[in-house]
Each structure stands twice: as C-alpha cells, then as structure tokens.
Coordinates of C-alpha atoms in Angstrom, one line a residue:
M13 CA -3.5 -29.8 23.2
T14 CA -2.4 -26.6 21.4
Y15 CA 0.4 -26.5 18.9
F16 CA 2.7 -24.8 21.4
E17 CA 2.0 -27.5 24.0
C18 CA 3.4 -30.0 21.6
F19 CA 6.9 -28.8 22.0
V20 CA 6.9 -26.8 25.3
M21 CA 9.1 -28.7 27.7
D22 CA 7.2 -28.3 30.9
D23 CA 4.3 -26.4 32.6
T24 CA 6.1 -23.0 32.8
A25 CA 4.0 -20.1 31.6
H26 CA 4.3 -19.4 27.9
V27 CA 4.3 -15.7 26.9
D28 CA 4.1 -13.8 23.7
L29 CA 7.1 -11.5 23.5
S30 CA 4.8 -8.6 22.9
T31 CA 3.6 -9.1 26.5
L32 CA 7.1 -8.8 27.8
V33 CA 7.8 -5.7 25.8
D34 CA 4.8 -4.1 27.5
L35 CA 6.6 -2.4 30.4
G36 CA 3.4 -2.2 32.3
A37 CA 3.3 -6.0 32.5
L38 CA 7.0 -6.5 32.9
S39 CA 7.0 -6.6 36.7
K40 CA 4.6 -9.6 36.5
Y41 CA 7.4 -11.7 34.9
I42 CA 10.7 -10.4 36.4
G43 CA 12.2 -13.1 38.6
Q44 CA 9.8 -15.8 37.2
E45 CA 10.6 -18.7 34.9
V46 CA 8.7 -18.5 31.6
S47 CA 8.9 -20.3 28.2
V48 CA 9.1 -18.4 24.9
A49 CA 9.3 -19.6 21.3
G50 CA 10.4 -17.9 18.2
W51 CA 13.2 -17.3 15.6
I52 CA 16.7 -16.3 16.3
T53 CA 17.4 -13.0 14.5
R54 CA 21.0 -12.5 15.8
Q55 CA 23.4 -14.5 17.9
H56 CA 26.7 -13.4 19.4
A57 CA 29.2 -15.3 21.5
P58 CA 31.9 -13.0 22.9
G59 CA 33.5 -15.8 24.8
S60 CA 33.5 -19.5 25.4
K61 CA 31.2 -19.2 28.4
L62 CA 28.8 -16.5 27.2
M63 CA 26.3 -16.2 24.3
F64 CA 23.7 -13.6 23.5
I65 CA 20.6 -14.4 21.3
D66 CA 17.9 -12.0 20.0
L67 CA 14.7 -14.0 19.7
F68 CA 11.7 -12.7 17.7
D69 CA 8.3 -14.5 17.7
G70 CA 6.2 -12.3 15.4
T71 CA 4.9 -10.1 18.2
G72 CA 8.1 -8.8 19.8
S73 CA 11.7 -9.5 20.7
I74 CA 13.8 -10.5 23.8
Q75 CA 17.5 -11.0 24.4
L76 CA 18.3 -14.5 25.6
V77 CA 21.5 -15.1 27.6
I78 CA 23.3 -18.5 27.7
K79 CA 26.1 -19.0 30.2
G80 CA 28.5 -21.7 31.2
A81 CA 28.6 -25.2 29.8
M82 CA 25.5 -24.6 27.6
V83 CA 27.4 -22.3 25.3
K84 CA 29.7 -24.9 23.6
P85 CA 27.0 -27.3 22.4
Y86 CA 24.7 -24.5 21.1
R87 CA 27.3 -22.3 19.5
K88 CA 27.2 -24.4 16.3
L89 CA 23.5 -25.1 16.4
L90 CA 21.7 -21.8 17.0
F91 CA 22.0 -20.0 13.6
E92 CA 20.0 -17.0 12.6
Q93 CA 16.4 -18.0 11.8
T94 CA 16.6 -21.2 13.8
C95 CA 13.3 -21.8 15.5
V96 CA 13.6 -22.6 19.2
S97 CA 11.6 -23.0 22.3
A98 CA 13.3 -21.8 25.4
R99 CA 12.8 -21.7 29.2
G100 CA 14.5 -19.3 31.6
Q101 CA 14.1 -16.5 34.1
V102 CA 13.2 -13.0 33.2
E103 CA 15.6 -10.3 34.6
A104 CA 15.8 -6.5 34.3
D105 CA 18.8 -5.5 32.2
S106 CA 19.6 -1.9 31.5
R107 CA 22.1 -3.0 28.8
S108 CA 19.4 -4.6 26.7
L109 CA 17.5 -2.4 24.3
S110 CA 14.2 -3.6 25.8
G111 CA 15.4 -3.2 29.3
F112 CA 15.2 -6.8 30.2
C113 CA 16.7 -10.2 29.2
M114 CA 16.1 -13.9 29.9
Q115 CA 18.7 -16.1 31.5
L116 CA 18.3 -19.5 29.7
E117 CA 18.1 -22.8 31.5
R118 CA 17.1 -24.9 28.5
V119 CA 16.7 -24.6 24.7
Q120 CA 14.9 -26.9 22.4
I121 CA 15.5 -26.6 18.6
V122 CA 12.1 -26.8 16.9
G123 CA 13.1 -25.9 13.3
P124 CA 16.9 -26.2 12.5
G125 CA 18.4 -23.2 10.7
S126 CA 21.5 -22.8 8.6
G127 CA 24.5 -20.5 8.5
E128 CA 23.7 -20.0 4.8
F129 CA 20.8 -17.6 5.7
T130 CA 23.1 -14.7 6.3
K131 CA 24.7 -15.1 2.9
L132 CA 21.4 -14.7 1.0
F133 CA 21.4 -10.8 1.2
N134 CA 22.7 -7.9 3.1
S135 CA 22.2 -4.1 3.3
D136 CA 24.3 -3.6 0.1
S137 CA 22.4 -6.2 -2.0
D138 CA 20.9 -4.8 -5.2
S139 CA 17.1 -4.4 -5.5
L140 CA 16.6 -7.4 -7.7
T141 CA 18.4 -9.7 -5.2
K142 CA 16.2 -8.3 -2.5
M143 CA 13.0 -9.0 -4.5
Q144 CA 14.2 -12.5 -5.3
Q145 CA 14.9 -13.1 -1.6
R146 CA 11.7 -11.3 -0.4
H147 CA 10.3 -14.4 1.3
N148 CA 13.4 -14.5 3.5
L149 CA 13.8 -10.7 3.8
I150 CA 10.3 -10.4 5.4
R151 CA 11.1 -12.8 8.2
D152 CA 14.2 -10.8 9.3
P153 CA 12.9 -8.0 11.5
T154 CA 16.1 -6.0 11.1
T155 CA 15.3 -5.3 7.5
G156 CA 12.1 -3.3 8.3
Q157 CA 10.1 -5.2 5.7
A158 CA 7.8 -6.8 8.3
Q159 CA 7.2 -3.4 9.9
I160 CA 6.0 -2.1 6.6
L161 CA 3.5 -4.9 6.2
R162 CA 2.3 -4.4 9.8
L163 CA 1.7 -0.7 8.9
R164 CA -0.3 -1.9 5.9
A165 CA -2.4 -4.3 8.0
S166 CA -3.1 -1.4 10.4
L167 CA -4.1 0.9 7.5
E168 CA -6.4 -1.6 6.0
G169 CA -8.1 -2.1 9.3
R170 CA -8.7 1.6 9.7
I171 CA -10.1 1.8 6.2
Y172 CA -12.7 -1.0 7.0
R173 CA -13.7 0.6 10.3
W174 CA -14.1 4.1 8.9
F175 CA -16.3 3.1 6.0
E176 CA -18.5 0.9 8.3
E177 CA -18.8 3.8 10.7
Q178 CA -19.8 6.1 7.8
G179 CA -22.5 3.7 6.7
W180 CA -21.0 2.7 3.3
I181 CA -21.6 -0.7 1.7
K182 CA -18.6 -2.8 0.7
V183 CA -18.8 -4.9 -2.4
S184 CA -16.4 -7.3 -4.1
P185 CA -16.4 -6.8 -7.9
P186 CA -14.9 -9.4 -10.3
A187 CA -11.3 -9.3 -11.5
I188 CA -12.0 -10.7 -15.0
V189 CA -13.5 -8.1 -17.3
T190 CA -14.3 -7.9 -21.0
G191 CA -13.7 -4.2 -21.6
Q192 CA -11.4 -1.4 -20.7
C193 CA -11.8 1.2 -18.0
E194 CA -8.7 3.4 -18.1
G195 CA -7.0 2.6 -21.5
G196 CA -6.5 -0.3 -23.8
A197 CA -2.7 0.0 -23.9
T198 CA -2.4 -1.1 -20.2
L199 CA -4.9 -4.0 -20.4
F200 CA -3.6 -7.4 -19.3
P201 CA -5.1 -10.1 -21.7
L202 CA -6.3 -13.2 -20.0
A203 CA -4.5 -16.1 -21.5
I204 CA -7.2 -18.8 -21.7
K205 CA -7.9 -21.0 -24.7
P206 CA -6.7 -18.1 -25.8
D207 CA -10.1 -16.5 -25.0
Y208 CA -12.7 -16.5 -22.3
F209 CA -15.6 -18.7 -23.5
G210 CA -15.3 -17.3 -27.0
K211 CA -14.7 -13.7 -26.0
P212 CA -11.5 -11.7 -25.2
A213 CA -11.1 -11.0 -21.5
Y214 CA -8.7 -9.1 -19.3
L215 CA -7.7 -8.5 -15.8
T216 CA -9.4 -5.4 -14.4
Q217 CA -7.8 -2.0 -14.4
S218 CA -10.4 -0.7 -12.0
S219 CA -13.6 -1.8 -10.2
Q220 CA -15.2 1.6 -11.0
F221 CA -17.8 0.5 -13.5
Y222 CA -19.1 -2.3 -11.3
L223 CA -19.3 0.1 -8.3
E224 CA -21.3 2.5 -10.4
T225 CA -23.9 -0.3 -11.1
V226 CA -24.8 -0.6 -7.4
V227 CA -25.0 3.2 -6.6
P228 CA -28.8 3.0 -7.2
A229 CA -29.0 0.2 -4.7
F230 CA -26.7 1.5 -1.9
K231 CA -25.9 5.2 -2.8
R232 CA -22.4 5.0 -1.3
V233 CA -20.3 1.9 -2.1
W234 CA -16.6 1.0 -1.8
C235 CA -14.2 -1.8 -2.4
L236 CA -10.6 -2.7 -1.7
E237 CA -9.5 -4.9 -4.5
K238 CA -6.6 -5.6 -6.9
S239 CA -6.2 -3.7 -10.1
F240 CA -3.8 -4.6 -12.9
R241 CA -1.9 -2.3 -15.3
A242 CA 0.4 -3.6 -18.1
E243 CA 2.4 -0.4 -18.0
P244 CA 5.9 -0.4 -19.6
H245 CA 7.2 1.9 -16.9
C246 CA 6.3 -0.3 -13.9
D247 CA 10.0 -0.6 -13.0
T248 CA 9.9 2.7 -11.2
P249 CA 9.7 3.1 -7.4
R250 CA 6.1 4.2 -7.6
H251 CA 4.5 1.7 -10.1
L252 CA 3.2 -1.9 -9.9
C253 CA 1.6 -4.2 -12.4
E254 CA -0.7 -5.4 -9.7
Y255 CA -1.7 -3.0 -6.9
T256 CA -4.4 -2.6 -4.2
H257 CA -7.1 -0.1 -5.2
L258 CA -9.3 1.6 -2.7
E259 CA -12.3 2.7 -4.8
G260 CA -15.5 4.4 -3.9
E261 CA -18.6 5.8 -5.7
L262 CA -21.0 8.4 -4.2
G263 CA -24.5 9.1 -5.4
F264 CA -25.8 12.6 -5.6
C265 CA -22.3 14.1 -5.3
D266 CA -20.5 17.0 -7.1
L267 CA -16.8 17.8 -7.3
V268 CA -16.8 19.9 -4.1
G269 CA -18.5 17.1 -2.2
L270 CA -16.0 14.6 -3.7
M271 CA -13.0 16.5 -2.5
E272 CA -14.6 17.0 1.0
H273 CA -15.1 13.2 1.2
L274 CA -11.5 12.5 0.1
T275 CA -10.2 14.9 2.7
S276 CA -12.2 13.3 5.5
L277 CA -11.2 9.8 4.4
V278 CA -7.5 10.5 4.1
C279 CA -7.4 12.5 7.4
A280 CA -9.2 9.6 9.2
I281 CA -7.1 6.7 7.9
A282 CA -3.7 8.4 7.7
D283 CA -3.7 11.0 10.5
F284 CA -3.5 14.0 8.3
K285 CA -5.2 17.4 9.1
P286 CA -7.4 19.4 6.8
D287 CA -4.9 22.3 6.9
Q288 CA -2.3 20.1 5.3
F289 CA -4.3 20.1 2.1
A290 CA -4.2 22.7 -0.7
Q291 CA -6.1 23.1 -4.0
V292 CA -5.2 24.3 -7.4
T293 CA -6.6 24.0 -10.9
Y294 CA -4.7 22.4 -13.7
R295 CA -4.3 25.8 -15.4
Q296 CA -3.0 27.4 -12.2
A297 CA -0.6 24.5 -11.8
L298 CA 0.9 25.2 -15.2
E299 CA 1.2 28.9 -14.3
L300 CA 3.1 28.0 -11.1
L301 CA 5.4 25.5 -13.0
N302 CA 6.1 28.0 -15.8
R303 CA 6.9 30.8 -13.4
D304 CA 9.3 28.4 -11.6
Q305 CA 10.9 27.5 -15.0
R306 CA 11.5 31.2 -15.7
E307 CA 13.0 31.8 -12.3
Q308 CA 15.3 28.9 -13.0
G309 CA 16.4 30.6 -16.2
T310 CA 15.1 27.8 -18.6
D311 CA 13.3 28.2 -21.8
V312 CA 10.8 25.4 -21.0
E313 CA 7.1 26.5 -21.3
Y314 CA 4.3 24.1 -20.4
S315 CA 1.2 24.6 -22.4
F316 CA -2.5 23.6 -21.9
G317 CA -3.1 20.0 -22.8
L318 CA 0.3 18.7 -21.5
D319 CA -0.1 15.9 -19.0
L320 CA 1.7 16.4 -15.7
T321 CA 4.6 14.0 -15.4
D322 CA 5.9 12.5 -12.2
S323 CA 8.7 15.0 -12.0
M324 CA 6.3 17.9 -12.6
E325 CA 4.0 16.7 -9.9
R326 CA 6.9 16.4 -7.4
R327 CA 8.1 19.9 -8.3
L328 CA 4.6 21.4 -8.0
M329 CA 4.4 20.1 -4.4
E330 CA 7.8 21.6 -3.7
L331 CA 6.5 25.1 -4.7
Y332 CA 4.2 24.9 -1.6
P333 CA 5.2 25.4 2.0
D334 CA 6.3 22.2 3.8
K335 CA 3.1 22.2 5.8
V336 CA 1.2 21.4 2.6
Q337 CA 1.5 17.6 2.2
L338 CA -1.4 17.0 -0.1
L339 CA -2.6 19.0 -3.2
F340 CA -5.8 18.7 -5.2
V341 CA -5.2 19.5 -8.8
T342 CA -8.6 20.0 -10.5
H343 CA -10.2 20.5 -13.9
Y344 CA -7.8 18.7 -16.2
P345 CA -8.2 19.0 -20.0
K346 CA -10.9 16.7 -21.4
A347 CA -8.4 15.2 -23.9
L348 CA -6.2 13.9 -21.1
K349 CA -8.9 12.1 -19.2
S350 CA -11.2 9.1 -19.6
F351 CA -14.5 9.1 -21.5
Y352 CA -16.7 8.7 -18.4
M353 CA -15.6 12.0 -16.8
K354 CA -18.2 14.8 -17.0
P355 CA -17.2 18.0 -18.8
D356 CA -17.2 21.3 -16.9
P357 CA -20.3 23.3 -18.0
A358 CA -18.3 26.5 -17.6
D359 CA -15.5 25.2 -19.9
P360 CA -16.3 22.0 -21.9
E361 CA -12.6 21.6 -22.8
Q362 CA -11.9 20.6 -19.2
V363 CA -13.6 17.9 -17.0
L364 CA -14.8 17.9 -13.4
C365 CA -12.0 15.9 -11.9
C366 CA -9.2 16.0 -9.4
D367 CA -5.9 14.2 -8.7
L368 CA -4.7 14.2 -5.2
L369 CA -0.9 14.6 -5.0
L370 CA 1.1 13.5 -2.0
R371 CA 4.4 15.2 -1.2
G372 CA 7.4 13.0 -2.2
V373 CA 5.1 10.4 -3.8
G374 CA 3.0 12.1 -6.5
E375 CA -0.5 11.2 -7.5
V376 CA -2.1 9.0 -4.9
V377 CA -5.8 9.5 -5.8
G378 CA -7.6 9.9 -9.2
A379 CA -11.2 11.1 -9.0
S380 CA -14.0 12.7 -11.0
V381 CA -17.6 13.4 -11.4
R382 CA -19.1 10.8 -13.7
E383 CA -21.0 11.6 -16.9
D384 CA -24.6 10.8 -15.9
Q385 CA -26.4 11.7 -19.1
L386 CA -26.8 9.1 -21.8
E387 CA -26.4 11.0 -25.1
P388 CA -23.2 12.9 -24.1
L389 CA -21.7 9.6 -22.9
I390 CA -22.5 7.8 -26.1
E391 CA -21.0 10.6 -28.2
R392 CA -17.8 10.4 -26.2
M393 CA -17.6 6.6 -26.4
K394 CA -18.1 6.7 -30.2
A395 CA -15.4 9.4 -30.6
E396 CA -13.0 7.1 -28.8
G397 CA -14.0 4.1 -30.9
L398 CA -15.5 2.0 -28.1
D399 CA -17.9 -0.8 -28.8
L400 CA -21.2 0.3 -27.3
D401 CA -22.5 -3.2 -27.1
S402 CA -19.7 -4.1 -24.7
Y403 CA -20.9 -1.3 -22.4
A404 CA -24.6 -2.0 -22.6
Y405 CA -24.9 -2.4 -18.8
Y406 CA -23.0 0.8 -18.2
L407 CA -25.3 2.7 -20.6
D408 CA -28.3 1.3 -18.9
L409 CA -27.3 3.1 -15.7
R410 CA -27.9 6.3 -17.6
R411 CA -30.9 5.0 -19.5
F412 CA -32.9 4.1 -16.4
G413 CA -33.0 6.7 -13.7
S414 CA -29.6 8.2 -13.7
C415 CA -28.3 10.4 -10.9
P416 CA -25.4 12.8 -10.5
H417 CA -22.5 10.8 -8.9
A418 CA -18.7 10.8 -8.5
G419 CA -16.0 8.4 -7.5
Y420 CA -12.3 7.8 -7.1
G421 CA -9.5 5.3 -6.8
L422 CA -6.7 5.5 -4.2
G423 CA -3.4 3.5 -4.7
L424 CA -2.8 1.9 -1.4
E425 CA 0.8 1.1 -1.8
R426 CA 1.7 4.7 -2.6
L427 CA 0.0 5.9 0.6
I428 CA 1.8 3.2 2.6
K429 CA 5.2 4.3 1.1
Y430 CA 4.6 7.8 2.5
L431 CA 3.4 6.6 5.9
G432 CA 6.3 4.2 6.2
E433 CA 8.8 7.0 5.5
R434 CA 6.9 9.2 8.0
A435 CA 7.3 6.5 10.6
G436 CA 11.0 6.5 10.1
L437 CA 11.2 3.4 7.9
T438 CA 13.3 3.1 4.8
V439 CA 10.9 2.5 1.9
R440 CA 12.6 2.7 -1.5
S441 CA 9.7 1.5 -3.6
V442 CA 6.0 0.7 -3.6
R443 CA 7.1 -2.9 -4.1
E444 CA 8.1 -3.1 -0.5
C445 CA 4.6 -2.1 0.5
C446 CA 2.9 -5.3 -0.6
L447 CA 3.6 -8.9 0.2
Y448 CA 4.9 -10.2 -3.1
P449 CA 5.0 -7.5 -5.8
R450 CA 4.1 -8.2 -9.4
S451 CA 6.1 -6.3 -12.0
T452 CA 8.4 -7.0 -15.0
G453 CA 10.8 -8.6 -12.6
R454 CA 13.7 -6.3 -13.4
A455 CA 15.4 -4.2 -10.7
Y456 CA 14.1 -0.8 -9.9
Q457 CA 16.2 2.4 -9.6

C-alpha cells in the first residue's frame, strides 16, 4: 500500500495536480470523479452555502468548490496550509485561472492547520522576518519562493547534463582545508578542539586547488560544491557566507579558450546567445568609466590598480547597449589578483584573467589562466608570505609534468537571481536563491 492509499477514501483515481493543469490531458478528467491531495493556499467563503479553496500539491494547483451543507462544518477547519485529501468531479470553469475547478463531494483533513499561519508574514514584512520564516515562506506558492527553487533545480539539472555531454569528469572535493585559496581575511576557521588533529583548519573558499590536482588524470574536470567566505559585507543582496560554486579546470587552455568555454557554458545552461556577450580589458573599462565621470561633470578619476567596486561594475554594464547582458573584463592588475594567476607576458603587471559581469547583478564568474611554472609560482607565494610546506601538493603539480591550464568559479545564486528576474519573479537577494541562506543573520537592504 502506498502512502497515498493510506488516507484516500475510496478507489477513485488519484491525480497529481500538474496532470490537471496540462490542458492536453484535461478532457480525460472533465466530468469524472477524482481524488486529489495537497495543502490549502487560500480559502474564501462569500456566503453560508459557498466556499472556494485553492489547493496546491507541490506539482500544481486547482480550485475546489464546496457547496451547501458542507460549507458550515468546514469553514472553521480548512485554514491555509491545512493538508487535505478530497474527492469530487472535475468541471470546466472559465472563471478559474486554470480554466477548471473541482466540485467537492468529500474532504478529509490529513494534517490540521491553524489560522495563525497567515499572521507569520505578509508582503510588507521586513527581510529579516521573511528569512526567519523562510521554512513557512517556501511552502506558500503565492510568495514565489518555491518557484525560485524550482528554477534552481532546473538549472542544476542542465549543468549536470551539459558537462556530461561535453565529456567532462565531475569530482567532489573536500570542504575542510588547511590553507587559503582566495585570501586569509575571508577564511572560516573550523572550531574543533580548537584545531583539526593538531593543525588549524578552515571551510573551503574554493575547490580550485583540488580540481587542479586531477587535471593530469582527466584533463577537464568540474564540481558543484559549497564555498564559504567570512566576508563582512555579506548582508548585501549579492553576497552569502555559504554559496554554491560551479568550478571547472581545463588542461591545455589559454585565456581565449577559457572565455570561449565560458560563453558556451553560460549560453547552454541559461539560454543566452553569443551576441549578448561583449569583451573589454581592465584598462579600457577604466577609460569608459572615467569618460562617463567627465560627462557627468564629476572630478572622480579612476586610476590603474583600483579594484572595480559593485557600483562600478553595474555602471560599466549600463554603458553598453541593452542587448549586451554579459561582459568579460580581462587583464586585471597583478596586485589585485591571487598568487596562482599567470602574468601576461606582454605586460607582467597584469594577469591573464577575466571576470564575467552580468547586467543588474555584477560579477558572476571569476576565471584565469593558472601559473604553470614552478619557480615563478614559488616567488609569488614567498612574496605573499605563504607557507610553502602547506602547498607542497600544489607545487608538485608544477614540479612533475606541468601543463598550461585555466579555470573558473561561477556563483550559482547570482545567476539564479538574474534568471528569476528574467522569468518575471521578484528576487530581492541571492538569499532567496538557496534553500536556507547562511549569512550574519541581519536584514539585507
């Protein structure tokens, strides 16, 4: 006996509501008695003999109609989010948003609800209240939160399929690390004993170094894992302390090949087109921004070596025609980037890297050619005060048969925010793009 059969009242056909919403299958059920089960998302009783209920089962919705003597006993029992099993006849109804309704003959309460649910939050609730009530917010389809998570699930599925079709190998690197990847200031210390078997340990900032170790084994590798950043500004709409990181490493790849790969990837998983991409160097970006500042009549002058802020990235995108949705910014100053990025042979003060900016979001991908020669890498690590012994495995990759290679990291929640807005959903923050966000816990603006 299935779970549903434990509480279905008779042998009428049970249907997922998604089946009813499929208009191609609607004629199969009109005029027939069926049973459905789900959660009440809205109930309205305009009179003593008439009651309307919107029922949602996780796959779709249907309007239930209760008439006559059934209304009085159920008026005080069928609250929002009450779980019910119901039996009735499907009818076409042009007044219903879905074009049909179900005239109820019997309702069974499976999980009692409470009138208190509607008092937990509303559309005017502040962001902190909504985060604290997120477990309830998600189950209410009228908030749009479940739709965002559906979009996320679809995106992740497309990512897996695309990499498999391209012949890439997926790996699952560890989350506990003993060294930094991006910067010591954003490391999350692991609070155990207070150390990890006698050594300090942290939550990973990136799986990049582990992916690099298997390039000689697989040539093209990728992962979709969590990364952690203890950033003080994670209360913004575009930052998380724990986020989902799509990372890849490509053997025998230069900067041009890296950007070609990223273009193919983003077009495939997010339905962009190559003509929606543009490319500019860091120096050219500064020139565009400085020209814009002069046209605005300000005295601000951006000089080489200044990191692009969120507002500068957004403004840079606005200087391009609306058709351009993604912008590669390449060749950043060496001083701004991590030790593992390869200097540009034509100008050693800049590195072979690119950030991919997304209109309305900012940076969504960080990528670079990796330094594949041992001595230059050691010199850079010493200059930054890194402990070479802690990176012995990483140096071995250059010591034993190194190859030119490149890689990247894509912040999944930032991409989902853009795609959600493109789909017509209201997505105020990347916190809404994951199940239960991890941040400082304060409200975001």
